[in-house]
Amino acid sequence: MTKKLAHALCAVCCLIALLAMPSFADAGQREKVILDTDMVEMFDDGVALFMLAKSPKVELLGVTCVTGNSWEEEGTAYTIRQMELAGIKDVPVFEGIKYPLRPQRHANFELERKQCGMGHDAWLGSLNLPEPASWDDAYQKLYKSKPVLKPASQTAVQFIIDTVRKYPNEVTIAAIGPCTNLACAIRIAPDIVPLVKRIVYMGGSFFQQGNVTPSAEFNWWIDPEAAQITVRSAFKEQIIFGLDVCEKVVFKKEHYDRLLKSIGDNSLSQMLRNTFVGQSFAKNKDFTHYIWDVLVAAAIIDPSVITEERTCPIDINTQFGVSYGQSLAYVGKGPDGCQSARIIMDVNHDKVWDMINDKQYWTTPQDK
C-alpha cells in the first residue's frame, strides 16, 4: 500500500468516526437539560450547575435533587444557596427521593461496611450524615439566614416525567448523582424511556477498581438497584463518565489557584475557599482531588472534549455482598436486558480546564 493511499484511508476513517459521533445539540439550538444531582457546594456538583445554567449552548430546564453526597434536603439547600449567590433565578429546583431503593440502607450501613469492606475513598456522603428535618431547616443552619428562593412544589420524579413528555426526543438528563429519581420515574412512567434524548451519567467504574469499596464507585453504590433499573432501560443513548476517566483528570493546586483568579473576589470564591477542597489546598499544596461531575457538564456543552471511549453492554451487580454496586462492562454480549453504553475513557484535559475557567460561568450580581 502506498503512503498516499494509506493517508487517504486514514483521513476517510477519521471523517467517518467524526460523523458517527452524535452531537449533543444542533447548530444554533440550545440543548435542553435536566440536572439530576446529589448537590454539594462548588466542586463538583455546584460547578456543573453553574456551567449548565450559564452556558449559552444549554437550556437548563430544572434541577432535581436526590440523596447521595448529601441528603436530598441538604442538596436542595446547597442548590438554592448557590443559585442565589450566582444570580440564577429562572431555573426551578425540585426535591427528589430521600432514601435508596434498598430498604433500611442508612440504618444498616455499619453492618454492611463490616461485611463488604471499604475502598481507598473514605467518603460516605449521606450514609455518614444526620438526616435534616427539612431543606429550609438545613439552609438556615448552614447559612444563618432565610432563603430568598425556594424549591417548586412539584416532586422531582413528576417533573422528570412531565418534562420528557412535554419535549419528546429533546431532553438530555445529566445524571450526576445516584439514579433513584430516574428509576422511580421509569417505574411510574415507562413510556418516557424512548422519549429521552440521552442520559449522561457520572457513575460506575468499569475497567478499574471502585473508590468507596474495592469494586464499586460511590454514585451507583449508594443505590445499585436504581442504577440497574436505569442503565437496563432502552434509552436511545447512554453516555457514562465513570472513574475510568474521572480519576485521570486530577485537580491540583495550580488548577485551584487559577480558578480562584477566574472567579474573582466574590461570594462564590469565598464559598470555594470554605469547602473541604479549598481548606485542603490551603493546608497542603500537594493535595489532589478530582472533578467528577464537572466532566458531564463540560461534555454536554462541548462534546469535542471527549477523546477516547468504548461502547459495551453494561450492568450493575445488585447481589448483596463484597461486589454490591459493582458496574460491569462486557466485551461481547451481555446478559439479557443489558443495554450498550458509551463509556468515556479520556478527555482533552486542557480544554476542560479552559472551560471551567470561562468567566461567563462566574459572574455574580455583586460583580455587575
Coordinates of C-alpha atoms in Angstrom, one line a residue:
M1 CA 0.0 0.0 0.0
T2 CA 1.4 3.4 -1.0
K3 CA 1.8 6.2 1.6
K4 CA -0.7 8.4 -0.3
L5 CA -3.3 5.6 -0.2
A6 CA -2.6 4.9 3.5
H7 CA -3.0 8.6 4.3
A8 CA -6.2 8.8 2.3
L9 CA -7.7 5.8 4.1
C10 CA -6.7 7.2 7.4
A11 CA -8.4 10.5 6.6
V12 CA -11.6 8.7 5.5
C13 CA -11.7 6.7 8.7
C14 CA -11.3 9.8 10.8
L15 CA -14.1 11.5 8.9
I16 CA -16.4 8.5 9.4
A17 CA -15.6 8.5 13.1
L18 CA -16.4 12.2 13.5
L19 CA -19.7 11.9 11.6
A20 CA -20.7 8.9 13.6
M21 CA -20.2 10.6 16.9
P22 CA -23.6 12.1 17.9
S23 CA -23.7 15.8 18.6
F24 CA -25.4 17.0 21.8
A25 CA -27.3 19.8 20.0
D26 CA -27.9 21.0 16.5
A27 CA -26.1 24.2 15.5
G28 CA -27.9 27.2 16.9
Q29 CA -30.2 25.2 19.1
R30 CA -29.8 25.1 22.9
E31 CA -29.6 21.7 24.5
K32 CA -32.5 21.1 26.8
V33 CA -31.1 19.6 30.1
I34 CA -32.4 18.3 33.4
L35 CA -29.6 18.2 36.1
D36 CA -30.3 15.3 38.5
T37 CA -27.9 15.7 41.3
D38 CA -26.8 14.9 44.9
M39 CA -25.7 18.5 45.2
V40 CA -22.7 19.8 47.1
E41 CA -21.1 23.3 47.3
M42 CA -18.8 24.1 44.3
F43 CA -16.7 21.0 43.4
D44 CA -18.1 19.1 41.9
D45 CA -21.9 19.3 41.5
G46 CA -22.0 23.1 42.1
V47 CA -19.6 23.8 39.3
A48 CA -21.6 21.6 37.0
L49 CA -24.7 23.6 37.9
F50 CA -23.0 26.9 37.1
M51 CA -21.7 25.7 33.8
L52 CA -25.1 24.2 32.6
A53 CA -27.1 27.2 34.0
K54 CA -25.0 29.9 32.3
S55 CA -23.8 28.3 29.1
P56 CA -25.4 29.9 26.0
K57 CA -25.5 26.4 24.5
V58 CA -27.7 24.9 27.2
E59 CA -31.3 25.5 28.3
L60 CA -31.3 24.2 31.9
L61 CA -34.9 23.1 32.4
G62 CA -34.6 22.3 36.1
V63 CA -32.5 20.8 38.9
T64 CA -33.8 17.6 40.6
C65 CA -32.2 16.7 43.9
V66 CA -31.6 13.2 45.3
T67 CA -29.9 11.7 48.3
G68 CA -26.2 10.7 47.8
N69 CA -23.3 13.0 48.6
S70 CA -25.8 14.9 50.7
W71 CA -29.3 14.2 52.0
E72 CA -31.9 15.4 49.5
E73 CA -32.8 18.2 51.8
E74 CA -29.2 19.4 52.2
G75 CA -28.7 19.1 48.4
T76 CA -31.8 21.3 47.9
A77 CA -30.4 23.9 50.3
Y78 CA -27.0 23.9 48.6
T79 CA -28.6 24.3 45.2
I80 CA -30.8 27.2 46.3
R81 CA -27.9 29.0 48.0
Q82 CA -25.6 28.7 45.1
M83 CA -28.3 29.9 42.7
E84 CA -28.9 32.9 44.9
L85 CA -25.2 33.8 45.0
A86 CA -24.8 33.3 41.2
G87 CA -28.0 35.2 40.3
I88 CA -29.7 32.2 38.7
K89 CA -33.4 32.9 39.1
D90 CA -35.1 31.2 36.2
V91 CA -34.2 27.5 36.9
P92 CA -36.6 25.6 39.1
V93 CA -35.4 23.3 41.8
F94 CA -37.2 20.1 42.8
E95 CA -37.0 17.9 45.9
G96 CA -36.5 14.2 45.0
I97 CA -36.3 10.8 46.6
K98 CA -34.9 10.7 50.1
Y99 CA -33.9 7.1 50.5
P100 CA -32.2 4.4 48.2
L101 CA -34.5 1.6 47.0
R102 CA -32.9 -1.0 49.2
P103 CA -34.8 -0.9 52.5
Q104 CA -33.1 0.5 55.6
R105 CA -29.8 1.2 53.7
H106 CA -28.8 4.0 56.0
A107 CA -29.9 2.2 59.2
N108 CA -28.0 -1.0 58.3
F109 CA -24.9 0.7 56.9
E110 CA -22.5 -0.1 59.7
L111 CA -23.2 -3.8 59.3
E112 CA -22.8 -3.5 55.6
R113 CA -19.4 -1.8 56.0
K114 CA -18.1 -4.6 58.2
Q115 CA -19.3 -7.3 55.8
C116 CA -18.3 -5.8 52.5
G117 CA -15.3 -3.6 53.3
M118 CA -14.3 -0.1 52.1
G119 CA -12.2 1.2 49.3
H120 CA -9.5 3.8 49.1
D121 CA -12.0 6.7 49.4
A122 CA -13.5 7.2 52.9
W123 CA -16.2 9.5 51.7
L124 CA -19.7 8.1 52.7
G125 CA -21.9 11.1 51.9
S126 CA -25.4 10.9 53.4
L127 CA -24.6 7.5 54.9
N128 CA -22.4 9.3 57.5
L129 CA -24.5 12.4 58.0
P130 CA -27.6 13.1 60.2
E131 CA -30.9 13.4 58.4
P132 CA -32.1 17.1 58.2
A133 CA -35.6 18.0 59.3
S134 CA -36.3 19.8 56.0
W135 CA -34.5 21.7 53.2
D136 CA -35.4 25.1 54.9
D137 CA -34.0 23.9 58.2
A138 CA -30.8 22.7 56.6
Y139 CA -30.5 26.1 54.7
Q140 CA -30.9 28.2 57.9
K141 CA -28.4 26.0 59.9
L142 CA -25.9 26.1 57.1
Y143 CA -26.1 29.8 56.1
K144 CA -27.5 31.5 59.2
S145 CA -30.2 33.3 57.2
K146 CA -33.5 32.7 55.5
P147 CA -33.6 31.7 51.8
V148 CA -34.7 34.0 49.1
L149 CA -35.5 31.3 46.6
K150 CA -37.4 28.1 47.3
P151 CA -37.9 24.8 45.5
A152 CA -41.0 24.1 43.4
S153 CA -44.0 22.2 45.0
Q154 CA -43.9 19.5 42.3
T155 CA -41.7 16.4 43.1
A156 CA -38.5 15.8 41.1
V157 CA -39.9 12.5 39.8
Q158 CA -43.0 14.0 38.4
F159 CA -41.1 16.9 36.9
I160 CA -38.8 14.5 35.0
I161 CA -41.9 12.6 33.7
D162 CA -43.8 15.7 32.7
T163 CA -40.8 17.4 31.1
V164 CA -39.7 14.4 29.0
R165 CA -43.3 14.1 27.8
K166 CA -43.5 17.8 27.0
Y167 CA -40.3 17.8 25.0
P168 CA -40.1 14.3 23.4
N169 CA -36.7 13.4 22.0
E170 CA -35.2 16.7 23.1
V171 CA -34.2 16.3 26.8
T172 CA -30.7 15.3 27.9
I173 CA -30.6 14.1 31.5
A174 CA -27.3 14.9 33.3
A175 CA -27.4 12.2 36.0
I176 CA -24.6 13.2 38.3
G177 CA -25.9 11.5 41.5
P178 CA -27.5 8.2 42.4
C179 CA -30.2 7.1 40.0
T180 CA -33.1 6.9 42.5
N181 CA -35.2 9.7 40.9
L182 CA -34.7 8.3 37.4
A183 CA -35.5 4.7 38.4
C184 CA -38.7 5.9 40.1
A185 CA -39.7 7.9 37.1
I186 CA -39.1 4.9 34.8
R187 CA -41.2 2.6 37.1
I188 CA -44.1 5.1 37.3
A189 CA -44.0 6.1 33.6
P190 CA -42.1 3.7 31.4
D191 CA -43.4 5.5 28.4
I192 CA -40.7 8.2 28.9
V193 CA -37.8 5.9 28.2
P194 CA -38.0 6.1 24.3
L195 CA -38.7 9.9 24.6
V196 CA -35.5 10.8 26.4
K197 CA -32.8 12.1 24.0
R198 CA -29.9 10.7 26.0
I199 CA -28.7 10.2 29.6
V200 CA -25.2 11.3 30.5
Y201 CA -24.1 9.8 33.8
M202 CA -21.3 10.3 36.3
G203 CA -21.2 6.8 37.8
G204 CA -19.5 3.5 37.7
S205 CA -16.0 2.1 37.4
F206 CA -15.7 -0.4 34.6
F207 CA -12.0 -1.1 33.9
Q208 CA -10.5 -0.3 37.3
Q209 CA -11.3 -0.7 41.0
G210 CA -14.0 1.3 42.7
N211 CA -13.4 4.0 45.2
V212 CA -15.8 3.6 48.2
T213 CA -15.4 -0.2 48.0
P214 CA -12.8 -2.2 46.1
S215 CA -15.5 -3.0 43.5
A216 CA -17.9 0.0 43.4
E217 CA -18.0 3.7 42.6
F218 CA -19.9 6.0 45.0
N219 CA -22.8 7.2 43.0
W220 CA -24.0 3.8 41.8
W221 CA -23.1 2.1 45.1
I222 CA -25.4 4.3 47.1
D223 CA -28.4 2.8 45.1
P224 CA -27.3 -0.1 42.9
E225 CA -30.9 -1.2 42.4
A226 CA -31.9 2.2 41.0
A227 CA -28.8 2.2 38.8
Q228 CA -29.6 -1.2 37.4
I229 CA -33.2 -0.2 36.6
T230 CA -31.9 2.9 34.8
V231 CA -29.0 1.5 32.8
R232 CA -31.1 -1.5 31.7
S233 CA -33.7 0.8 30.3
A234 CA -33.7 1.1 26.5
F235 CA -32.7 4.7 26.2
K236 CA -31.6 5.9 22.8
E237 CA -28.2 6.8 24.1
Q238 CA -26.4 6.3 27.4
I239 CA -23.0 8.0 28.0
I240 CA -21.0 7.3 31.1
F241 CA -18.3 9.2 32.8
G242 CA -17.0 6.7 35.4
L243 CA -13.8 6.5 37.4
D244 CA -12.1 5.3 34.2
V245 CA -12.0 8.9 33.1
C246 CA -12.7 10.9 36.2
E247 CA -9.6 9.7 38.0
K248 CA -7.4 10.7 35.1
V249 CA -8.4 14.4 35.4
V250 CA -6.5 15.4 38.6
F251 CA -7.4 18.6 40.4
K252 CA -4.2 20.2 41.6
K253 CA -3.2 23.4 43.5
E254 CA -2.4 25.1 40.2
H255 CA -5.9 24.5 38.9
Y256 CA -7.4 25.7 42.2
D257 CA -5.4 28.9 42.1
R258 CA -6.3 29.6 38.5
L259 CA -10.0 29.1 39.3
L260 CA -9.9 31.5 42.2
K261 CA -8.4 34.1 39.9
S262 CA -11.1 33.4 37.2
I263 CA -13.9 33.7 39.8
G264 CA -12.6 36.9 41.3
D265 CA -13.2 38.2 44.8
N266 CA -16.9 37.5 45.4
S267 CA -19.2 35.2 47.3
L268 CA -18.5 32.2 45.1
S269 CA -14.7 32.3 45.6
Q270 CA -15.4 32.6 49.3
M271 CA -17.6 29.6 49.2
L272 CA -14.9 27.6 47.3
R273 CA -12.3 28.6 50.0
N274 CA -14.6 27.4 52.7
T275 CA -15.2 23.9 51.2
F276 CA -13.2 20.8 52.1
V277 CA -11.3 21.2 48.8
G278 CA -10.4 24.8 49.5
Q279 CA -9.4 24.2 53.1
S280 CA -7.3 21.2 52.0
F281 CA -5.4 23.2 49.3
A282 CA -4.8 25.9 51.9
K283 CA -3.2 23.4 54.3
N284 CA -1.3 21.3 51.7
K285 CA -0.1 22.5 48.3
D286 CA 0.4 18.9 47.3
F287 CA -3.3 17.9 48.0
T288 CA -5.1 16.5 44.9
H289 CA -8.8 15.9 44.2
Y290 CA -11.0 15.0 41.2
I291 CA -13.7 16.9 39.3
W292 CA -16.1 14.0 38.5
D293 CA -19.5 15.7 37.7
V294 CA -17.9 18.7 36.0
L295 CA -16.8 16.4 33.2
V296 CA -20.5 15.6 32.4
A297 CA -21.3 19.3 32.2
A298 CA -18.3 20.0 30.0
A299 CA -19.2 17.2 27.6
I300 CA -22.8 18.4 27.3
I301 CA -21.6 21.9 26.5
D302 CA -18.9 20.8 24.1
P303 CA -18.8 17.1 23.1
S304 CA -15.4 17.6 21.5
V305 CA -13.8 17.3 24.9
I306 CA -14.2 13.6 24.6
T307 CA -11.1 12.0 23.2
E308 CA -11.4 8.3 23.9
E309 CA -14.3 5.9 24.6
R310 CA -15.5 2.3 24.5
T311 CA -19.0 1.0 23.7
C312 CA -20.1 -2.1 25.7
P313 CA -23.2 -3.7 27.1
I314 CA -23.3 -2.8 30.8
D315 CA -24.9 -3.8 34.0
I316 CA -24.8 -3.3 37.8
N317 CA -24.4 -6.0 40.4
T318 CA -27.3 -5.9 42.9
Q319 CA -26.3 -9.1 44.8
F320 CA -25.6 -8.0 48.3
G321 CA -22.0 -8.9 49.2
V322 CA -18.5 -7.7 48.6
S323 CA -19.3 -6.8 44.9
Y324 CA -22.6 -5.0 45.7
G325 CA -22.9 -2.0 43.4
Q326 CA -20.1 -3.0 41.0
S327 CA -20.5 -1.7 37.5
L328 CA -20.0 -4.4 34.8
A329 CA -18.9 -4.0 31.1
Y330 CA -19.0 -6.9 28.7
V331 CA -16.6 -7.1 25.8
G332 CA -19.0 -9.3 23.9
K333 CA -22.7 -10.0 24.5
G334 CA -24.0 -9.1 28.0
P335 CA -26.8 -10.8 29.9
D336 CA -30.4 -10.5 28.6
G337 CA -31.7 -7.0 29.4
C338 CA -28.4 -5.2 29.2
Q339 CA -28.1 -2.1 27.1
S340 CA -25.0 -0.7 25.3
A341 CA -23.4 2.5 26.6
R342 CA -20.6 4.8 25.6
I343 CA -18.0 4.5 28.4
I344 CA -15.8 7.6 28.2
M345 CA -12.2 6.8 28.8
D346 CA -10.4 10.1 28.4
V347 CA -11.0 13.8 27.7
N348 CA -9.0 16.8 26.5
H349 CA -7.7 18.0 29.9
D350 CA -6.6 21.4 28.8
K351 CA -9.9 22.1 27.1
V352 CA -11.8 21.0 30.2
W353 CA -9.8 23.4 32.5
D354 CA -10.2 26.2 30.0
M355 CA -14.0 25.7 30.0
I356 CA -14.1 25.7 33.8
N357 CA -12.3 29.0 33.9
D358 CA -14.5 30.7 31.4
K359 CA -15.6 33.9 33.1
Q360 CA -19.2 33.6 31.8
Y361 CA -19.9 31.0 34.5
W362 CA -18.6 33.1 37.3
T363 CA -20.3 36.4 37.1
T364 CA -22.5 37.2 40.1
P365 CA -24.9 40.0 40.9
Q366 CA -22.2 41.7 43.0
D367 CA -19.9 41.8 40.0
K368 CA -22.3 44.0 38.0

